[in-house]
Coordinates of C-alpha atoms in Angstrom, one line a residue:
M1 CA 0.0 0.0 0.0
K2 CA 1.1 3.5 -0.7
R3 CA 1.3 5.7 2.4
I4 CA 0.4 9.3 1.7
T5 CA 0.6 12.6 3.5
I6 CA -2.0 15.2 2.5
L7 CA -1.0 18.7 3.4
G8 CA -4.2 20.7 3.0
S9 CA -6.7 17.9 3.4
T10 CA -9.8 20.1 4.0
G11 CA -9.4 22.1 0.8
S12 CA -10.7 21.3 -2.7
I13 CA -7.7 19.2 -3.8
G14 CA -7.4 17.5 -0.4
T15 CA -11.0 16.4 -0.2
Q16 CA -10.9 15.1 -3.7
A17 CA -7.7 13.2 -2.9
L18 CA -9.5 11.5 0.0
E19 CA -12.3 10.5 -2.4
V20 CA -9.6 8.7 -4.4
V21 CA -8.3 7.0 -1.3
R22 CA -11.8 6.1 -0.3
D23 CA -12.4 4.5 -3.7
H24 CA -9.2 2.4 -3.4
P25 CA -8.9 1.1 0.2
G26 CA -6.4 -1.6 -0.7
V27 CA -4.1 0.8 -2.6
F28 CA -3.6 3.8 -0.3
K29 CA -3.2 4.4 3.4
V30 CA -3.3 7.9 4.9
A31 CA -0.3 8.7 7.1
V32 CA -0.8 12.4 7.8
L33 CA -3.5 15.0 7.4
S34 CA -3.3 18.7 7.9
A35 CA -5.8 21.6 7.8
L36 CA -5.4 25.4 8.1
K37 CA -8.4 26.1 10.3
N38 CA -11.3 23.8 9.3
S39 CA -11.1 21.7 12.5
L40 CA -14.5 20.1 12.2
L41 CA -13.7 18.6 8.8
L42 CA -10.2 17.6 9.9
I43 CA -11.7 15.7 12.9
Q44 CA -14.2 14.0 10.6
Q45 CA -11.4 13.0 8.2
A46 CA -9.2 11.8 10.9
K47 CA -11.9 9.6 12.4
E48 CA -12.6 8.0 9.0
F49 CA -9.0 7.5 7.7
K50 CA -7.2 7.1 11.0
P51 CA -3.8 8.8 10.1
A52 CA -0.9 8.5 12.5
V53 CA -0.6 12.3 12.7
V54 CA -2.8 15.4 12.1
V55 CA -1.9 19.0 12.1
I56 CA -4.2 22.0 12.7
C57 CA -2.4 25.2 11.7
D58 CA -4.7 27.4 13.7
E59 CA -3.2 26.9 17.1
S60 CA -6.4 28.2 18.8
K61 CA -8.1 25.0 17.7
Y62 CA -5.6 22.5 19.0
N63 CA -7.5 21.6 22.1
E64 CA -10.7 21.0 20.1
V65 CA -9.0 18.6 17.8
K66 CA -7.0 16.9 20.5
E67 CA -10.0 16.2 22.6
A68 CA -12.1 15.0 19.7
L69 CA -9.5 12.5 18.7
H70 CA -8.7 11.4 22.2
G71 CA -8.3 7.6 22.4
L72 CA -7.7 7.1 18.7
N73 CA -3.9 6.8 18.9
I74 CA -3.5 9.9 16.6
I75 CA -0.8 12.4 17.3
V76 CA -2.2 16.0 17.1
L77 CA 0.2 18.9 16.3
A78 CA -0.6 22.6 15.8
G79 CA 1.0 25.6 14.1
E80 CA 2.4 26.3 10.7
A81 CA 5.9 25.0 11.7
A82 CA 4.5 21.6 12.3
L83 CA 3.8 21.3 8.5
S84 CA 7.5 21.0 7.8
E85 CA 7.8 18.4 10.6
V86 CA 5.1 16.1 9.3
A87 CA 6.2 16.6 5.7
A88 CA 9.3 14.6 6.6
Y89 CA 7.3 11.9 8.4
P90 CA 9.2 8.6 7.9
D91 CA 6.2 6.3 7.4
S92 CA 5.0 8.1 4.3
D93 CA 5.8 7.4 0.6
V94 CA 4.4 10.5 -1.1
V95 CA 3.5 13.9 0.1
L96 CA 0.5 15.7 -1.6
T97 CA 1.1 19.4 -1.2
A98 CA -2.4 20.8 -1.5
L99 CA -1.7 23.9 0.6
M100 CA -2.8 27.3 -0.6
G101 CA -0.2 29.9 -1.5
S102 CA 3.5 30.2 -0.6
V103 CA 2.9 28.6 2.8
G104 CA 3.7 25.4 0.9
L105 CA 7.3 26.3 0.3
K106 CA 9.0 25.2 3.6
P107 CA 7.0 21.9 3.9
T108 CA 7.8 21.0 0.3
I109 CA 11.5 21.6 1.0
A110 CA 11.3 19.5 4.1
A111 CA 9.6 16.6 2.2
I112 CA 12.2 16.7 -0.6
T113 CA 15.1 16.8 1.9
A114 CA 13.6 13.7 3.5
G115 CA 13.5 11.9 0.2
K116 CA 9.7 12.0 -0.3
N117 CA 8.2 12.0 -3.7
I118 CA 6.0 15.1 -4.1
A119 CA 2.5 15.2 -5.6
L120 CA 2.4 18.9 -6.3
A121 CA -0.8 20.8 -6.2
N122 CA 0.7 23.8 -4.6
K123 CA 2.0 25.6 -7.8
E124 CA 3.1 28.6 -5.7
T125 CA 6.1 26.6 -4.5
L126 CA 7.6 26.4 -7.9
V127 CA 6.5 30.0 -8.8
V128 CA 8.3 31.4 -5.7
A129 CA 11.5 29.2 -5.8
G130 CA 11.4 27.0 -8.9
E131 CA 15.2 26.8 -9.4
L132 CA 15.8 26.0 -5.7
I133 CA 13.1 23.3 -5.6
T134 CA 14.1 21.6 -8.8
Q135 CA 17.8 21.5 -7.8
L136 CA 16.9 20.0 -4.4
A137 CA 14.7 17.4 -6.1
A138 CA 17.6 16.4 -8.4
E139 CA 20.0 16.2 -5.5
H140 CA 17.7 14.0 -3.4
Q141 CA 16.5 11.9 -6.4
V142 CA 12.9 12.9 -5.7
K143 CA 10.1 13.0 -8.3
I144 CA 7.9 16.0 -8.5
L145 CA 4.6 14.6 -9.8
P146 CA 2.3 17.4 -11.0
V147 CA -1.4 17.5 -9.9
D148 CA -2.5 20.6 -11.8
S149 CA -4.6 19.2 -14.7
E150 CA -2.5 21.1 -17.3
H151 CA 0.9 19.9 -16.0
S152 CA -0.4 16.4 -15.4
A153 CA -1.4 16.4 -19.1
I154 CA 2.0 17.5 -20.2
F155 CA 3.6 14.9 -17.8
Q156 CA 1.4 12.2 -19.3
C157 CA 2.2 13.3 -22.9
L158 CA 5.9 13.1 -22.2
A159 CA 5.8 9.5 -20.9
G160 CA 8.1 7.5 -23.2
E161 CA 9.4 10.6 -24.9
E162 CA 12.4 11.3 -22.6
Q163 CA 14.9 11.2 -25.6
N164 CA 12.8 13.5 -27.7
E165 CA 13.2 17.3 -27.6
I166 CA 10.2 19.5 -26.8
E167 CA 9.6 22.4 -29.3
K168 CA 6.7 24.0 -27.4
I169 CA 4.0 23.3 -24.9
Y170 CA 0.5 24.7 -25.0
L171 CA -1.2 25.3 -21.7
T172 CA -4.9 25.4 -22.3
A173 CA -7.1 27.9 -20.5
S174 CA -10.8 27.8 -20.1
G175 CA -10.9 31.6 -20.2
G176 CA -12.9 31.6 -16.9
P177 CA -16.2 33.4 -16.4
F178 CA -15.1 36.6 -18.1
L179 CA -13.9 35.2 -21.5
G180 CA -14.4 37.9 -24.2
K181 CA -15.3 40.6 -21.7
T182 CA -13.9 44.2 -22.0
K183 CA -12.0 46.3 -19.5
G184 CA -15.1 48.4 -19.1
F185 CA -17.1 45.3 -18.0
L186 CA -14.3 44.1 -15.7
S187 CA -14.0 47.4 -14.0
T188 CA -17.3 46.8 -12.2
V189 CA -17.4 43.0 -11.6
K190 CA -17.9 41.7 -8.1
K191 CA -16.5 38.6 -6.4
E192 CA -19.9 36.7 -6.8
Q193 CA -19.4 36.9 -10.6
A194 CA -15.7 36.0 -10.5
L195 CA -16.4 32.9 -8.4
K196 CA -18.7 31.3 -11.0
H197 CA -16.3 29.3 -13.0
P198 CA -17.9 27.7 -16.0
N199 CA -16.1 24.3 -15.9
W200 CA -14.2 23.6 -12.7
V201 CA -15.2 23.5 -9.0
M202 CA -12.3 24.9 -7.1
G203 CA -11.4 26.9 -4.0
A204 CA -12.1 30.7 -3.9
K205 CA -8.5 31.9 -4.3
I206 CA -7.7 29.7 -7.4
T207 CA -11.2 30.5 -8.9
I208 CA -10.4 34.3 -8.7
D209 CA -6.9 33.6 -10.2
S210 CA -8.6 31.7 -13.0
A211 CA -11.0 34.6 -13.7
S212 CA -8.0 37.1 -13.9
L213 CA -5.8 34.6 -15.8
M214 CA -3.2 34.8 -13.0
N215 CA -3.7 31.1 -12.5
K216 CA -2.6 30.5 -16.0
G217 CA 0.4 32.8 -15.5
L218 CA 1.4 30.9 -12.4
E219 CA 1.1 27.7 -14.4
V220 CA 3.4 29.1 -17.1
I221 CA 6.1 29.7 -14.4
E222 CA 5.5 26.2 -12.9
A223 CA 5.8 24.6 -16.3
K224 CA 9.1 26.2 -17.0
W225 CA 10.6 24.5 -13.9
L226 CA 8.8 21.2 -14.1
F227 CA 9.8 20.5 -17.7
N228 CA 13.1 22.5 -17.9
L229 CA 11.8 24.9 -20.6
E230 CA 12.8 28.3 -21.9
V231 CA 10.1 31.0 -21.6
D232 CA 9.5 31.0 -25.4
Q233 CA 8.7 27.3 -25.3
V234 CA 5.6 27.9 -23.3
D235 CA 2.4 29.3 -24.8
V236 CA -1.2 29.7 -23.6
I237 CA -4.2 29.0 -25.8
V238 CA -7.8 29.5 -24.7
H239 CA -10.0 26.3 -25.0
P240 CA -13.4 27.0 -23.4
Q241 CA -14.5 23.4 -23.3
S242 CA -11.7 22.3 -21.0
I243 CA -11.4 18.9 -22.6
I244 CA -7.9 19.1 -24.0
H245 CA -5.9 19.8 -20.9
S246 CA -2.7 20.7 -22.6
I247 CA -0.5 19.9 -25.6
V248 CA 3.1 19.0 -26.3
Q249 CA 4.7 19.8 -29.6
F250 CA 7.9 18.0 -30.5
T251 CA 10.7 19.1 -32.8
D252 CA 9.2 17.2 -35.8
G253 CA 6.0 19.1 -35.5
S254 CA 4.1 16.1 -34.0
M255 CA 1.7 17.0 -31.2
K256 CA 0.4 15.0 -28.2
A257 CA -2.6 16.1 -26.2
Q258 CA -4.2 14.6 -23.1
M259 CA -8.0 14.8 -23.0
G260 CA -10.8 14.0 -20.6
V261 CA -13.8 15.5 -18.8
P262 CA -12.9 18.2 -16.3
D263 CA -12.3 16.2 -13.1
M264 CA -9.4 16.9 -10.8
K265 CA -9.6 13.4 -9.3
L266 CA -8.0 12.0 -12.4
P267 CA -4.7 13.9 -12.2
I268 CA -4.7 13.4 -8.4
Q269 CA -5.1 9.7 -8.8
Y270 CA -2.4 9.5 -11.4
A271 CA 0.1 11.4 -9.3
L272 CA -0.6 9.4 -6.1
N273 CA -0.2 6.0 -7.8
Y274 CA 2.4 6.9 -10.5
P275 CA 3.5 5.2 -12.6
D276 CA 0.5 2.9 -12.6
R277 CA -3.0 3.8 -13.6
L278 CA -5.9 2.7 -11.5
K279 CA -9.3 1.5 -12.7
N280 CA -12.0 3.9 -11.6
N281 CA -15.7 4.8 -12.2
F282 CA -15.0 8.4 -13.2
K283 CA -17.3 9.8 -15.9
R284 CA -16.0 9.0 -19.4
F285 CA -15.6 11.5 -22.2
N286 CA -18.1 11.2 -25.1
F287 CA -17.2 12.9 -28.3
L288 CA -20.8 13.3 -29.2
D289 CA -21.3 15.6 -26.2
Y290 CA -18.6 17.9 -27.6
P291 CA -19.1 18.0 -31.4
T292 CA -17.0 21.2 -31.6
F293 CA -13.7 22.2 -29.9
S294 CA -12.7 25.9 -30.2
F295 CA -9.5 27.7 -29.5
E296 CA -8.5 31.4 -29.4
K297 CA -5.6 33.6 -28.3
A298 CA -5.4 34.7 -24.7
D299 CA -6.2 38.4 -24.3
M300 CA -3.2 39.5 -22.3
E301 CA -4.0 43.2 -22.8
T302 CA -7.3 43.0 -21.0
F303 CA -6.2 40.3 -18.6
R304 CA -2.9 41.8 -17.7
N305 CA -2.0 39.3 -15.0
L306 CA -0.9 36.8 -17.6
N307 CA 1.4 39.3 -19.2
L308 CA 2.8 40.2 -15.8
A309 CA 3.5 36.5 -15.1
F310 CA 5.4 36.2 -18.4
A311 CA 7.4 39.4 -17.6
S312 CA 8.3 38.1 -14.2
L313 CA 9.5 34.8 -15.7
R314 CA 11.7 36.6 -18.2
K315 CA 13.2 38.8 -15.5
G316 CA 13.8 35.8 -13.3
G317 CA 15.4 36.0 -9.9
N318 CA 12.9 36.9 -7.1
M319 CA 10.5 38.6 -9.5
P320 CA 8.0 35.6 -9.7
C321 CA 8.1 35.6 -5.9
I322 CA 7.1 39.3 -5.9
L323 CA 4.3 38.5 -8.4
N324 CA 2.9 35.7 -6.3
A325 CA 3.0 37.4 -2.9
A326 CA 1.3 40.5 -4.2
N327 CA -1.3 38.4 -6.0
E328 CA -2.2 36.6 -2.8
I329 CA -2.7 39.9 -1.0
V330 CA -4.9 41.4 -3.8
V331 CA -7.0 38.3 -4.2
A332 CA -7.8 38.3 -0.5
A333 CA -8.6 42.0 -0.7
F334 CA -10.9 41.4 -3.7
L335 CA -12.7 38.7 -1.9
E336 CA -13.3 41.1 0.9
D337 CA -14.5 43.9 -1.5
K338 CA -11.6 46.1 -0.7
I339 CA -10.2 46.4 -4.2
G340 CA -11.6 46.2 -7.8
F341 CA -11.0 43.4 -10.2
L342 CA -8.7 45.4 -12.6
Q343 CA -6.9 47.1 -9.7
M344 CA -5.4 43.8 -8.7
S345 CA -3.1 44.0 -11.7
D346 CA -2.2 47.6 -10.9
V347 CA -1.0 46.7 -7.4
I348 CA 0.9 43.6 -8.6
E349 CA 2.7 45.6 -11.3
Q350 CA 3.7 48.4 -8.8
C351 CA 5.1 45.8 -6.4
M352 CA 7.2 44.3 -9.2
E353 CA 8.5 47.8 -10.0
E354 CA 9.3 48.8 -6.4
I355 CA 10.5 45.7 -4.5
G356 CA 14.3 45.2 -4.8
F357 CA 15.3 42.8 -7.5
I358 CA 17.7 39.9 -6.6
E359 CA 19.1 38.0 -9.5
K360 CA 20.3 34.9 -7.6
P361 CA 18.1 34.6 -4.5
Q362 CA 18.6 32.0 -1.8
L363 CA 15.9 30.6 0.5
N364 CA 16.1 33.5 2.9
D365 CA 16.0 36.0 0.0
F366 CA 12.7 34.4 -1.1
L367 CA 11.2 34.6 2.4
E368 CA 12.2 38.3 2.8
T369 CA 10.9 39.1 -0.7
D370 CA 7.7 37.4 0.1
K371 CA 7.3 39.4 3.4
H372 CA 8.1 42.8 1.9
S373 CA 5.9 42.2 -1.2
R374 CA 3.0 41.4 1.1
I375 CA 3.5 44.5 3.2
L376 CA 3.8 46.8 0.1
A377 CA 0.8 45.2 -1.6
G378 CA -1.3 45.6 1.6
R379 CA -0.4 49.3 1.7
L380 CA -1.3 49.8 -1.9
V381 CA -4.7 48.1 -1.4
T382 CA -5.4 50.4 1.5
K383 CA -4.7 53.4 -0.7
S384 CA -6.8 52.1 -3.5
K385 CA -10.4 53.2 -4.0
V386 CA -12.9 50.6 -5.1

């Protein structure tokens, strides 16, 4: 049986991963579960899956979790620092990092250093410190198995193609709920509109990122590090049906695409049980349900976040870290109605211009950049007028 650690078990990816575990009781065993603050769901999960350890990051809820799990022989830890401790838990084979935001960086490093394979759903880790993470993975002979549907698609297309050179990859984007909308329209949209994704059911933060195309920008940066690509080898194409999850084009012009109905459990299952595929009862794709596929160019003038992401990747150094930290602040502000949809890009761009650039950052540089970027973004949000 594969023993798995799920960091972020109460979020969208974490709960779907546990559905996969539930469907394959003889294949997976849960070793560790963690939650940010949803103590009630964490307790429920722990009682069902009986992990050896659980972590509640919100320390004020430690006693609640501890008392609820009394007598079940489950170790209960609290605090963000405990995530790095359990990421290196010895009786675990693979660590699913389903944490939201840059909080996933330190636990991922701890897991890699401990020699654990990483099922990566926390794209921000590679956005913030892609070069550092990929170097550590190589040093410790650890596999980074992508869980994002787009990167899982590329990963699957590259199986058996190790000796063949990639000419380009195409990350497909649904376009989100505002596909084809103008800046005039976007200037007045509210969070309720942005949270209505046409194809995927996701957490609030990633859904807003999808609406602004920042999620695709973060995926561009992630793809560069996962697949050792140059910036110009990555392109984004809008595919509203979300059936083709991404495409690899090789140097002979041949292209491979991975397809399927929009269901995150498929890439989760593939990463957790790699390299073997598991039989399941997921909904199957029917071509007759989708007689037409359409594609269009991403509008990077209207949705400036995607352009800013490419710019940060070309600049390199700590610039993607600045982009990510500022974005986390503005998305939280937008969800609290403190900033307009288009203003999010303005704040991110200003942070990229004002925070000091470091060409060859080390871990501490990333942590300091993250902190200062958040402070500046917060100040800029306060000054903005919705």
